[in-house]
mmCIF file of C-alpha atoms and ligand atoms in Angstrom:
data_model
loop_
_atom_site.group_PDB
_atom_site.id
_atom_site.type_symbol
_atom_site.label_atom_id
_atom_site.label_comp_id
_atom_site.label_asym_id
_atom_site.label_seq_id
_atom_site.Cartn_x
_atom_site.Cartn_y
_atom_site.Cartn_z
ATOM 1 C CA UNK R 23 0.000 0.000 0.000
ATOM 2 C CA UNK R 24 1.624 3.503 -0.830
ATOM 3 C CA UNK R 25 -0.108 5.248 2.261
ATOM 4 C CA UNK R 26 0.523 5.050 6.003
ATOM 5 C CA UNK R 27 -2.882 5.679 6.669
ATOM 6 C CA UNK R 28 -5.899 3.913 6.108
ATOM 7 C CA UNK R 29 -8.263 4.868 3.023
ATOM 8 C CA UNK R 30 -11.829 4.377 1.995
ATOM 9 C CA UNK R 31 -12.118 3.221 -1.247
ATOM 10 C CA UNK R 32 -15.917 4.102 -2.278
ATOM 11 C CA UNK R 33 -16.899 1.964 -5.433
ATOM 12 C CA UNK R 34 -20.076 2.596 -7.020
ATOM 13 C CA UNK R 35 -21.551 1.649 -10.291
ATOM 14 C CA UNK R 36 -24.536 0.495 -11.929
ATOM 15 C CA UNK R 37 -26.200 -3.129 -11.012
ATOM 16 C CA UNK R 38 -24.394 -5.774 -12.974
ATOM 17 C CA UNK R 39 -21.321 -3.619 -13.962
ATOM 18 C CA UNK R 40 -18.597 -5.328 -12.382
ATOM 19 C CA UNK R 41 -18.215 -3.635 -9.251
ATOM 20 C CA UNK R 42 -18.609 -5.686 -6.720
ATOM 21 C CA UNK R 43 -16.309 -8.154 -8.293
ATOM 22 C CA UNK R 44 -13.873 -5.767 -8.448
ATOM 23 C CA UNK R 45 -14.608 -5.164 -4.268
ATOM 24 C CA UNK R 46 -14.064 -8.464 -3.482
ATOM 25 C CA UNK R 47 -10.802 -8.397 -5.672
ATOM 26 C CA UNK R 48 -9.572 -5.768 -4.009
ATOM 27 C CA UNK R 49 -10.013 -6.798 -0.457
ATOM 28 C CA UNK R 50 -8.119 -10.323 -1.088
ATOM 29 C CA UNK R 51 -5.425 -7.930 0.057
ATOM 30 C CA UNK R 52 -4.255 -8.345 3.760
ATOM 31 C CA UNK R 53 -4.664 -5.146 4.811
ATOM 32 C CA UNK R 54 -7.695 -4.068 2.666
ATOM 33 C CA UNK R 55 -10.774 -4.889 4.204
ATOM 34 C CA UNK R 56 -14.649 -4.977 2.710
ATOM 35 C CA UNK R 57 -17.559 -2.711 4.579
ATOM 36 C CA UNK R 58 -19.865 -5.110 5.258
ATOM 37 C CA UNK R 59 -22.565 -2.682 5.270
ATOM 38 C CA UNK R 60 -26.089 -3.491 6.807
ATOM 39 C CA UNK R 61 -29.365 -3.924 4.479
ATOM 40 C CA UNK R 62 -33.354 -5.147 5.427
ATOM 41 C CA UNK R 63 -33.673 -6.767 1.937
ATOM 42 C CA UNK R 64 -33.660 -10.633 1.987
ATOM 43 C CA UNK R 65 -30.668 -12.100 1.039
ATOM 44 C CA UNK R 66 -30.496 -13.515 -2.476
ATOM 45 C CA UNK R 67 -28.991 -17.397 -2.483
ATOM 46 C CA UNK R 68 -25.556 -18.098 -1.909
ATOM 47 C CA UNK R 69 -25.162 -14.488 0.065
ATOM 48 C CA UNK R 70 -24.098 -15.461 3.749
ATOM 49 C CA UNK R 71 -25.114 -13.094 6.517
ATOM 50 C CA UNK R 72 -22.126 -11.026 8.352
ATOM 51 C CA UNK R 73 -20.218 -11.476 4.933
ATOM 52 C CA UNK R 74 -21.979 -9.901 2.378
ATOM 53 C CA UNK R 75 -24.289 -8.007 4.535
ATOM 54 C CA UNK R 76 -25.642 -7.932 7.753
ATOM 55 C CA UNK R 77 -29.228 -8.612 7.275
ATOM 56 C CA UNK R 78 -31.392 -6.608 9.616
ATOM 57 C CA UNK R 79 -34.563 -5.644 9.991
ATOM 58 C CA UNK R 80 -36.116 -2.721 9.691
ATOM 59 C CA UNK R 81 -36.806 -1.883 12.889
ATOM 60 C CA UNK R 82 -33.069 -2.611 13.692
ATOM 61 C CA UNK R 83 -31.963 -0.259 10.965
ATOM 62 C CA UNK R 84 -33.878 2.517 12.436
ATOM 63 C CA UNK R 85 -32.450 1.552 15.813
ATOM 64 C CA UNK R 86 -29.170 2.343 14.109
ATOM 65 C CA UNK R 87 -30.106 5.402 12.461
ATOM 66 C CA UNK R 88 -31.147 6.773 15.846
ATOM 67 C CA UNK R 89 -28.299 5.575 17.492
ATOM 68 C CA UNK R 90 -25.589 7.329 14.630
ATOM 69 C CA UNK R 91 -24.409 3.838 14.018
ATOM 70 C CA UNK R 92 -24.366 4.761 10.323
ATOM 71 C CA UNK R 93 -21.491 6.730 8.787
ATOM 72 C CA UNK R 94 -24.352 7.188 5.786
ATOM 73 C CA UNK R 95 -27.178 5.398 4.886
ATOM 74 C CA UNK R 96 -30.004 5.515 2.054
ATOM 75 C CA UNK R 97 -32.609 3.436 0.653
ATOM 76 C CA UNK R 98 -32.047 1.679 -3.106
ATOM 77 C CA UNK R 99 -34.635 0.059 -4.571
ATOM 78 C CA UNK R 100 -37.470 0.272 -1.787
ATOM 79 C CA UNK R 101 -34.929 -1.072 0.664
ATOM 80 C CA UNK R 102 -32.337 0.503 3.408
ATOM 81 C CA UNK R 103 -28.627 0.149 3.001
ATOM 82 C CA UNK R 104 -26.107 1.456 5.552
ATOM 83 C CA UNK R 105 -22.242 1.580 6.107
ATOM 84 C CA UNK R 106 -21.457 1.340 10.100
ATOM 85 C CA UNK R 107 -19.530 3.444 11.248
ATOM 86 C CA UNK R 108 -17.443 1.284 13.693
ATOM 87 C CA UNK R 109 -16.032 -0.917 11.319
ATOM 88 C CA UNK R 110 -14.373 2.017 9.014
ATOM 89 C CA UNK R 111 -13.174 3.811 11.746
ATOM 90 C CA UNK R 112 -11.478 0.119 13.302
ATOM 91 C CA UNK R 113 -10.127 -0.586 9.741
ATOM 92 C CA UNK R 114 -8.595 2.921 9.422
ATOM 93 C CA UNK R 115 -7.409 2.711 13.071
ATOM 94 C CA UNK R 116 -5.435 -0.359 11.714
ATOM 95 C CA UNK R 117 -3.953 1.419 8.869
ATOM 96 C CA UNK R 118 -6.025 -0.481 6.372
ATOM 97 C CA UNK R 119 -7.328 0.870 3.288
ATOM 98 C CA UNK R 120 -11.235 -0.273 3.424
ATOM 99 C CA UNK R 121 -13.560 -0.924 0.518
ATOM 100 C CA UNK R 122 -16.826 0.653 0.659
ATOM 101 C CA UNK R 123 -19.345 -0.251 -1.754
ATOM 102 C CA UNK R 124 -22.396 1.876 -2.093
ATOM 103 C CA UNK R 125 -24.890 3.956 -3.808
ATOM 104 C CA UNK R 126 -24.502 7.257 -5.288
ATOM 105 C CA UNK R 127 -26.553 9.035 -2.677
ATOM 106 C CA UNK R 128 -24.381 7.123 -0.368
ATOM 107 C CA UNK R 129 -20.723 8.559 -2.162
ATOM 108 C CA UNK R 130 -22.529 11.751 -1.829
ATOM 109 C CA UNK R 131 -22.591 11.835 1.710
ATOM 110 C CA UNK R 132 -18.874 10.075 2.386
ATOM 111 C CA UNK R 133 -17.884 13.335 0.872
ATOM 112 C CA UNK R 134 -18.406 14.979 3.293
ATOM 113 C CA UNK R 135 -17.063 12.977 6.637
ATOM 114 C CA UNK R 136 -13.592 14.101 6.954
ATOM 115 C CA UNK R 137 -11.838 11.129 6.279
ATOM 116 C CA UNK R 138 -9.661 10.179 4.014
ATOM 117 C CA UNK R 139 -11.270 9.215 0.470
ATOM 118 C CA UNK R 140 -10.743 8.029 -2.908
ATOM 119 C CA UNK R 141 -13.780 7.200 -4.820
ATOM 120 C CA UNK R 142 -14.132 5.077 -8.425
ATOM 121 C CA UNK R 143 -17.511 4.558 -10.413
ATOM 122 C CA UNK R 144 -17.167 1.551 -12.587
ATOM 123 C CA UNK R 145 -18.929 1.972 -16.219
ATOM 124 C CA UNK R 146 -20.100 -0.549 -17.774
ATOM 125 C CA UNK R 147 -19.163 -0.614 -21.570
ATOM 126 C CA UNK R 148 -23.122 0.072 -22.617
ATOM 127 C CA UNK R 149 -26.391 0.141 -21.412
ATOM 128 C CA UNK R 150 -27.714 -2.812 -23.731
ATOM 129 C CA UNK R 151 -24.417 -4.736 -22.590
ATOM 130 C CA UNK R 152 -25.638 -4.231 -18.757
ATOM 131 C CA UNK R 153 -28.741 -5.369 -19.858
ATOM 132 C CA UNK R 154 -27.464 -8.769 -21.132
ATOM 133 C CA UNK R 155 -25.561 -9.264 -17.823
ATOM 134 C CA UNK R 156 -28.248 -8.542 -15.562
ATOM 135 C CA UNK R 157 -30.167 -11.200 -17.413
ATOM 136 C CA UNK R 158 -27.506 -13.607 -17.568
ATOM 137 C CA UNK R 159 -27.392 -13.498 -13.770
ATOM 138 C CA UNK R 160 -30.722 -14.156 -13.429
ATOM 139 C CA UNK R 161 -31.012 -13.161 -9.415
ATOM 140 C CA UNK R 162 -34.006 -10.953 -9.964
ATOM 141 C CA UNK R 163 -37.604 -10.839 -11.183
ATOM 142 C CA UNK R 164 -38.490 -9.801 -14.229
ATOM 143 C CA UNK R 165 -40.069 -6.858 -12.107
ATOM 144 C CA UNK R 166 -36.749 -6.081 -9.751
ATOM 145 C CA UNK R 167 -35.011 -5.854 -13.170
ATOM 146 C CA UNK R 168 -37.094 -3.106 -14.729
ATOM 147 C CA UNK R 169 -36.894 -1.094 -11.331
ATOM 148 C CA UNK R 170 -32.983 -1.607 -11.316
ATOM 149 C CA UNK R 171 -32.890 -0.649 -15.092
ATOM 150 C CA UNK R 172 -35.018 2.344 -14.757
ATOM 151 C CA UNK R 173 -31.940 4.104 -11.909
ATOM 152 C CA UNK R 174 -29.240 2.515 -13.986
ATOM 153 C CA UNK R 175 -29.405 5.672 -16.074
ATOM 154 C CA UNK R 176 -30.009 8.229 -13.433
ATOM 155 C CA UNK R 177 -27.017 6.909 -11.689
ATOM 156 C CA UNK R 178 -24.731 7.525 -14.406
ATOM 157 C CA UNK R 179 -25.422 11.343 -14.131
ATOM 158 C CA UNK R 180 -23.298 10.913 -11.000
ATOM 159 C CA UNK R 181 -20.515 9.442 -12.273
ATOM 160 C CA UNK R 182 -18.507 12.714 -12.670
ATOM 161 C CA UNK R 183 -18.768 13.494 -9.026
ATOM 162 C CA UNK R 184 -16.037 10.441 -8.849
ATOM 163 C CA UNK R 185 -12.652 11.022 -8.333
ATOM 164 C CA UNK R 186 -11.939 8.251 -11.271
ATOM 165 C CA UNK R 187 -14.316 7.031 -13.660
ATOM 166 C CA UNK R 188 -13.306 3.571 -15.019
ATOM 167 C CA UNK R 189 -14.849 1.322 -17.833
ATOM 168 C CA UNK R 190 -15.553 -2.562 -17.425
ATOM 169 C CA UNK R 191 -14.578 -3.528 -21.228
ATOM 170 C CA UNK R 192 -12.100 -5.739 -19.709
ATOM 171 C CA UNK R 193 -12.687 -7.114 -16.470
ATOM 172 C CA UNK R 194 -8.918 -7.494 -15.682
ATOM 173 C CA UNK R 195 -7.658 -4.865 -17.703
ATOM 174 C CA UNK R 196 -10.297 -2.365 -15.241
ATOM 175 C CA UNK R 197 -8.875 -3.895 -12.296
ATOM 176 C CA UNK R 198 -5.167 -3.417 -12.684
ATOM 177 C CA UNK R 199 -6.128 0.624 -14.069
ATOM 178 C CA UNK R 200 -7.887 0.211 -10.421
ATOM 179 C CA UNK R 201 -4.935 -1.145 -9.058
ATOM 180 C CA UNK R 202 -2.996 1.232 -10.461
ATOM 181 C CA UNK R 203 -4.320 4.423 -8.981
ATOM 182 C CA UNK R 204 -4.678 2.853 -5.542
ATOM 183 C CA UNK R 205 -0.957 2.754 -5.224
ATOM 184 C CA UNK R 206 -1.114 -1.274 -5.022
ATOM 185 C CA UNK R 207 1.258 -3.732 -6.351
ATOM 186 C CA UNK R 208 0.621 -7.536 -7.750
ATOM 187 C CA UNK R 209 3.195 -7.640 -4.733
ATOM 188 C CA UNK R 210 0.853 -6.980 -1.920
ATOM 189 C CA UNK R 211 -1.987 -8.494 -3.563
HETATM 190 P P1 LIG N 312 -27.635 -4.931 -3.880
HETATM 191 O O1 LIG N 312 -29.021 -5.066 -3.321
HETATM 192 O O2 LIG N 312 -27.606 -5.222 -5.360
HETATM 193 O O3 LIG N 312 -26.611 -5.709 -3.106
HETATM 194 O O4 LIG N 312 -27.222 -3.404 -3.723
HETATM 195 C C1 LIG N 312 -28.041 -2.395 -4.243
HETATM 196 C C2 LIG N 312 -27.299 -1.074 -4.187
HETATM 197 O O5 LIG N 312 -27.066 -0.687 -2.828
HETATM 198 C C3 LIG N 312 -25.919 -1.106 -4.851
HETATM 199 O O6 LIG N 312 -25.778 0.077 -5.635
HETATM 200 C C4 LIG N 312 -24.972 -1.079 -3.684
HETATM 201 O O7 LIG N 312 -23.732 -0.496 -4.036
HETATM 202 C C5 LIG N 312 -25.740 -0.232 -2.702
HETATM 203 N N1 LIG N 312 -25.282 -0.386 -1.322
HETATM 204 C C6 LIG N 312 -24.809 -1.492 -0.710
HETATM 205 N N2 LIG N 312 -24.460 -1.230 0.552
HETATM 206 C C7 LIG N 312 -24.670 0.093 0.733
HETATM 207 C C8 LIG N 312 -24.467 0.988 1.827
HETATM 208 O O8 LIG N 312 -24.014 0.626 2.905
HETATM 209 N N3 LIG N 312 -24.824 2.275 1.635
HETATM 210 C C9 LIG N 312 -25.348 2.727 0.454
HETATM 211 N N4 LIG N 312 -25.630 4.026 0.374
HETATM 212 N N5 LIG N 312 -25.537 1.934 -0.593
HETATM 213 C C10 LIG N 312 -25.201 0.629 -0.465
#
Protein backbone atom coordinates (compact mmCIF):
# COMPACT_ATOMS: atom_id res chain seq x y z
CA UNK A 1 0.00 0.00 0.00
CA UNK A 2 1.62 3.50 -0.83
CA UNK A 3 -0.11 5.25 2.26
CA UNK A 4 0.52 5.05 6.00
CA UNK A 5 -2.88 5.68 6.67
CA UNK A 6 -5.90 3.91 6.11
CA UNK A 7 -8.26 4.87 3.02
CA UNK A 8 -11.83 4.38 1.99
CA UNK A 9 -12.12 3.22 -1.25
CA UNK A 10 -15.92 4.10 -2.28
CA UNK A 11 -16.90 1.96 -5.43
CA UNK A 12 -20.08 2.60 -7.02
CA UNK A 13 -21.55 1.65 -10.29
CA UNK A 14 -24.54 0.49 -11.93
CA UNK A 15 -26.20 -3.13 -11.01
CA UNK A 16 -24.39 -5.77 -12.97
CA UNK A 17 -21.32 -3.62 -13.96
CA UNK A 18 -18.60 -5.33 -12.38
CA UNK A 19 -18.22 -3.64 -9.25
CA UNK A 20 -18.61 -5.69 -6.72
CA UNK A 21 -16.31 -8.15 -8.29
CA UNK A 22 -13.87 -5.77 -8.45
CA UNK A 23 -14.61 -5.16 -4.27
CA UNK A 24 -14.06 -8.46 -3.48
CA UNK A 25 -10.80 -8.40 -5.67
CA UNK A 26 -9.57 -5.77 -4.01
CA UNK A 27 -10.01 -6.80 -0.46
CA UNK A 28 -8.12 -10.32 -1.09
CA UNK A 29 -5.43 -7.93 0.06
CA UNK A 30 -4.26 -8.35 3.76
CA UNK A 31 -4.66 -5.15 4.81
CA UNK A 32 -7.69 -4.07 2.67
CA UNK A 33 -10.77 -4.89 4.20
CA UNK A 34 -14.65 -4.98 2.71
CA UNK A 35 -17.56 -2.71 4.58
CA UNK A 36 -19.86 -5.11 5.26
CA UNK A 37 -22.56 -2.68 5.27
CA UNK A 38 -26.09 -3.49 6.81
CA UNK A 39 -29.37 -3.92 4.48
CA UNK A 40 -33.35 -5.15 5.43
CA UNK A 41 -33.67 -6.77 1.94
CA UNK A 42 -33.66 -10.63 1.99
CA UNK A 43 -30.67 -12.10 1.04
CA UNK A 44 -30.50 -13.51 -2.48
CA UNK A 45 -28.99 -17.40 -2.48
CA UNK A 46 -25.56 -18.10 -1.91
CA UNK A 47 -25.16 -14.49 0.06
CA UNK A 48 -24.10 -15.46 3.75
CA UNK A 49 -25.11 -13.09 6.52
CA UNK A 50 -22.13 -11.03 8.35
CA UNK A 51 -20.22 -11.48 4.93
CA UNK A 52 -21.98 -9.90 2.38
CA UNK A 53 -24.29 -8.01 4.53
CA UNK A 54 -25.64 -7.93 7.75
CA UNK A 55 -29.23 -8.61 7.28
CA UNK A 56 -31.39 -6.61 9.62
CA UNK A 57 -34.56 -5.64 9.99
CA UNK A 58 -36.12 -2.72 9.69
CA UNK A 59 -36.81 -1.88 12.89
CA UNK A 60 -33.07 -2.61 13.69
CA UNK A 61 -31.96 -0.26 10.97
CA UNK A 62 -33.88 2.52 12.44
CA UNK A 63 -32.45 1.55 15.81
CA UNK A 64 -29.17 2.34 14.11
CA UNK A 65 -30.11 5.40 12.46
CA UNK A 66 -31.15 6.77 15.85
CA UNK A 67 -28.30 5.58 17.49
CA UNK A 68 -25.59 7.33 14.63
CA UNK A 69 -24.41 3.84 14.02
CA UNK A 70 -24.37 4.76 10.32
CA UNK A 71 -21.49 6.73 8.79
CA UNK A 72 -24.35 7.19 5.79
CA UNK A 73 -27.18 5.40 4.89
CA UNK A 74 -30.00 5.52 2.05
CA UNK A 75 -32.61 3.44 0.65
CA UNK A 76 -32.05 1.68 -3.11
CA UNK A 77 -34.64 0.06 -4.57
CA UNK A 78 -37.47 0.27 -1.79
CA UNK A 79 -34.93 -1.07 0.66
CA UNK A 80 -32.34 0.50 3.41
CA UNK A 81 -28.63 0.15 3.00
CA UNK A 82 -26.11 1.46 5.55
CA UNK A 83 -22.24 1.58 6.11
CA UNK A 84 -21.46 1.34 10.10
CA UNK A 85 -19.53 3.44 11.25
CA UNK A 86 -17.44 1.28 13.69
CA UNK A 87 -16.03 -0.92 11.32
CA UNK A 88 -14.37 2.02 9.01
CA UNK A 89 -13.17 3.81 11.75
CA UNK A 90 -11.48 0.12 13.30
CA UNK A 91 -10.13 -0.59 9.74
CA UNK A 92 -8.60 2.92 9.42
CA UNK A 93 -7.41 2.71 13.07
CA UNK A 94 -5.43 -0.36 11.71
CA UNK A 95 -3.95 1.42 8.87
CA UNK A 96 -6.02 -0.48 6.37
CA UNK A 97 -7.33 0.87 3.29
CA UNK A 98 -11.24 -0.27 3.42
CA UNK A 99 -13.56 -0.92 0.52
CA UNK A 100 -16.83 0.65 0.66
CA UNK A 101 -19.34 -0.25 -1.75
CA UNK A 102 -22.40 1.88 -2.09
CA UNK A 103 -24.89 3.96 -3.81
CA UNK A 104 -24.50 7.26 -5.29
CA UNK A 105 -26.55 9.03 -2.68
CA UNK A 106 -24.38 7.12 -0.37
CA UNK A 107 -20.72 8.56 -2.16
CA UNK A 108 -22.53 11.75 -1.83
CA UNK A 109 -22.59 11.83 1.71
CA UNK A 110 -18.87 10.07 2.39
CA UNK A 111 -17.88 13.34 0.87
CA UNK A 112 -18.41 14.98 3.29
CA UNK A 113 -17.06 12.98 6.64
CA UNK A 114 -13.59 14.10 6.95
CA UNK A 115 -11.84 11.13 6.28
CA UNK A 116 -9.66 10.18 4.01
CA UNK A 117 -11.27 9.22 0.47
CA UNK A 118 -10.74 8.03 -2.91
CA UNK A 119 -13.78 7.20 -4.82
CA UNK A 120 -14.13 5.08 -8.43
CA UNK A 121 -17.51 4.56 -10.41
CA UNK A 122 -17.17 1.55 -12.59
CA UNK A 123 -18.93 1.97 -16.22
CA UNK A 124 -20.10 -0.55 -17.77
CA UNK A 125 -19.16 -0.61 -21.57
CA UNK A 126 -23.12 0.07 -22.62
CA UNK A 127 -26.39 0.14 -21.41
CA UNK A 128 -27.71 -2.81 -23.73
CA UNK A 129 -24.42 -4.74 -22.59
CA UNK A 130 -25.64 -4.23 -18.76
CA UNK A 131 -28.74 -5.37 -19.86
CA UNK A 132 -27.46 -8.77 -21.13
CA UNK A 133 -25.56 -9.26 -17.82
CA UNK A 134 -28.25 -8.54 -15.56
CA UNK A 135 -30.17 -11.20 -17.41
CA UNK A 136 -27.51 -13.61 -17.57
CA UNK A 137 -27.39 -13.50 -13.77
CA UNK A 138 -30.72 -14.16 -13.43
CA UNK A 139 -31.01 -13.16 -9.42
CA UNK A 140 -34.01 -10.95 -9.96
CA UNK A 141 -37.60 -10.84 -11.18
CA UNK A 142 -38.49 -9.80 -14.23
CA UNK A 143 -40.07 -6.86 -12.11
CA UNK A 144 -36.75 -6.08 -9.75
CA UNK A 145 -35.01 -5.85 -13.17
CA UNK A 146 -37.09 -3.11 -14.73
CA UNK A 147 -36.89 -1.09 -11.33
CA UNK A 148 -32.98 -1.61 -11.32
CA UNK A 149 -32.89 -0.65 -15.09
CA UNK A 150 -35.02 2.34 -14.76
CA UNK A 151 -31.94 4.10 -11.91
CA UNK A 152 -29.24 2.51 -13.99
CA UNK A 153 -29.40 5.67 -16.07
CA UNK A 154 -30.01 8.23 -13.43
CA UNK A 155 -27.02 6.91 -11.69
CA UNK A 156 -24.73 7.52 -14.41
CA UNK A 157 -25.42 11.34 -14.13
CA UNK A 158 -23.30 10.91 -11.00
CA UNK A 159 -20.51 9.44 -12.27
CA UNK A 160 -18.51 12.71 -12.67
CA UNK A 161 -18.77 13.49 -9.03
CA UNK A 162 -16.04 10.44 -8.85
CA UNK A 163 -12.65 11.02 -8.33
CA UNK A 164 -11.94 8.25 -11.27
CA UNK A 165 -14.32 7.03 -13.66
CA UNK A 166 -13.31 3.57 -15.02
CA UNK A 167 -14.85 1.32 -17.83
CA UNK A 168 -15.55 -2.56 -17.42
CA UNK A 169 -14.58 -3.53 -21.23
CA UNK A 170 -12.10 -5.74 -19.71
CA UNK A 171 -12.69 -7.11 -16.47
CA UNK A 172 -8.92 -7.49 -15.68
CA UNK A 173 -7.66 -4.86 -17.70
CA UNK A 174 -10.30 -2.37 -15.24
CA UNK A 175 -8.88 -3.90 -12.30
CA UNK A 176 -5.17 -3.42 -12.68
CA UNK A 177 -6.13 0.62 -14.07
CA UNK A 178 -7.89 0.21 -10.42
CA UNK A 179 -4.94 -1.15 -9.06
CA UNK A 180 -3.00 1.23 -10.46
CA UNK A 181 -4.32 4.42 -8.98
CA UNK A 182 -4.68 2.85 -5.54
CA UNK A 183 -0.96 2.75 -5.22
CA UNK A 184 -1.11 -1.27 -5.02
CA UNK A 185 1.26 -3.73 -6.35
CA UNK A 186 0.62 -7.54 -7.75
CA UNK A 187 3.20 -7.64 -4.73
CA UNK A 188 0.85 -6.98 -1.92
CA UNK A 189 -1.99 -8.49 -3.56
P1 LIG B 1 -27.63 -4.93 -3.88
O1 LIG B 1 -29.02 -5.07 -3.32
O2 LIG B 1 -27.61 -5.22 -5.36
O3 LIG B 1 -26.61 -5.71 -3.11
O4 LIG B 1 -27.22 -3.40 -3.72
C1 LIG B 1 -28.04 -2.40 -4.24
C2 LIG B 1 -27.30 -1.07 -4.19
O5 LIG B 1 -27.07 -0.69 -2.83
C3 LIG B 1 -25.92 -1.11 -4.85
O6 LIG B 1 -25.78 0.08 -5.64
C4 LIG B 1 -24.97 -1.08 -3.68
O7 LIG B 1 -23.73 -0.50 -4.04
C5 LIG B 1 -25.74 -0.23 -2.70
N1 LIG B 1 -25.28 -0.39 -1.32
C6 LIG B 1 -24.81 -1.49 -0.71
N2 LIG B 1 -24.46 -1.23 0.55
C7 LIG B 1 -24.67 0.09 0.73
C8 LIG B 1 -24.47 0.99 1.83
O8 LIG B 1 -24.01 0.63 2.90
N3 LIG B 1 -24.82 2.28 1.64
C9 LIG B 1 -25.35 2.73 0.45
N4 LIG B 1 -25.63 4.03 0.37
N5 LIG B 1 -25.54 1.93 -0.59
C10 LIG B 1 -25.20 0.63 -0.47
Amino acid sequence: MSSELGRLIVVSGPTASGKSTLCHRLVQRSTVDFSVSATTRAPRKGEKDGYDYHFVTEQQFQEWVASGAFLEYAEVHGKHYGTLRKHVEASLAKGHDIVLEVDVQGAEQLKDCGLPIISIFVRPPSLEILRQRLRDRGTETEEQMNLRLAVVEKEMTFAKDYMHQVINDDFSRMEAEVEDLLGYTKENA
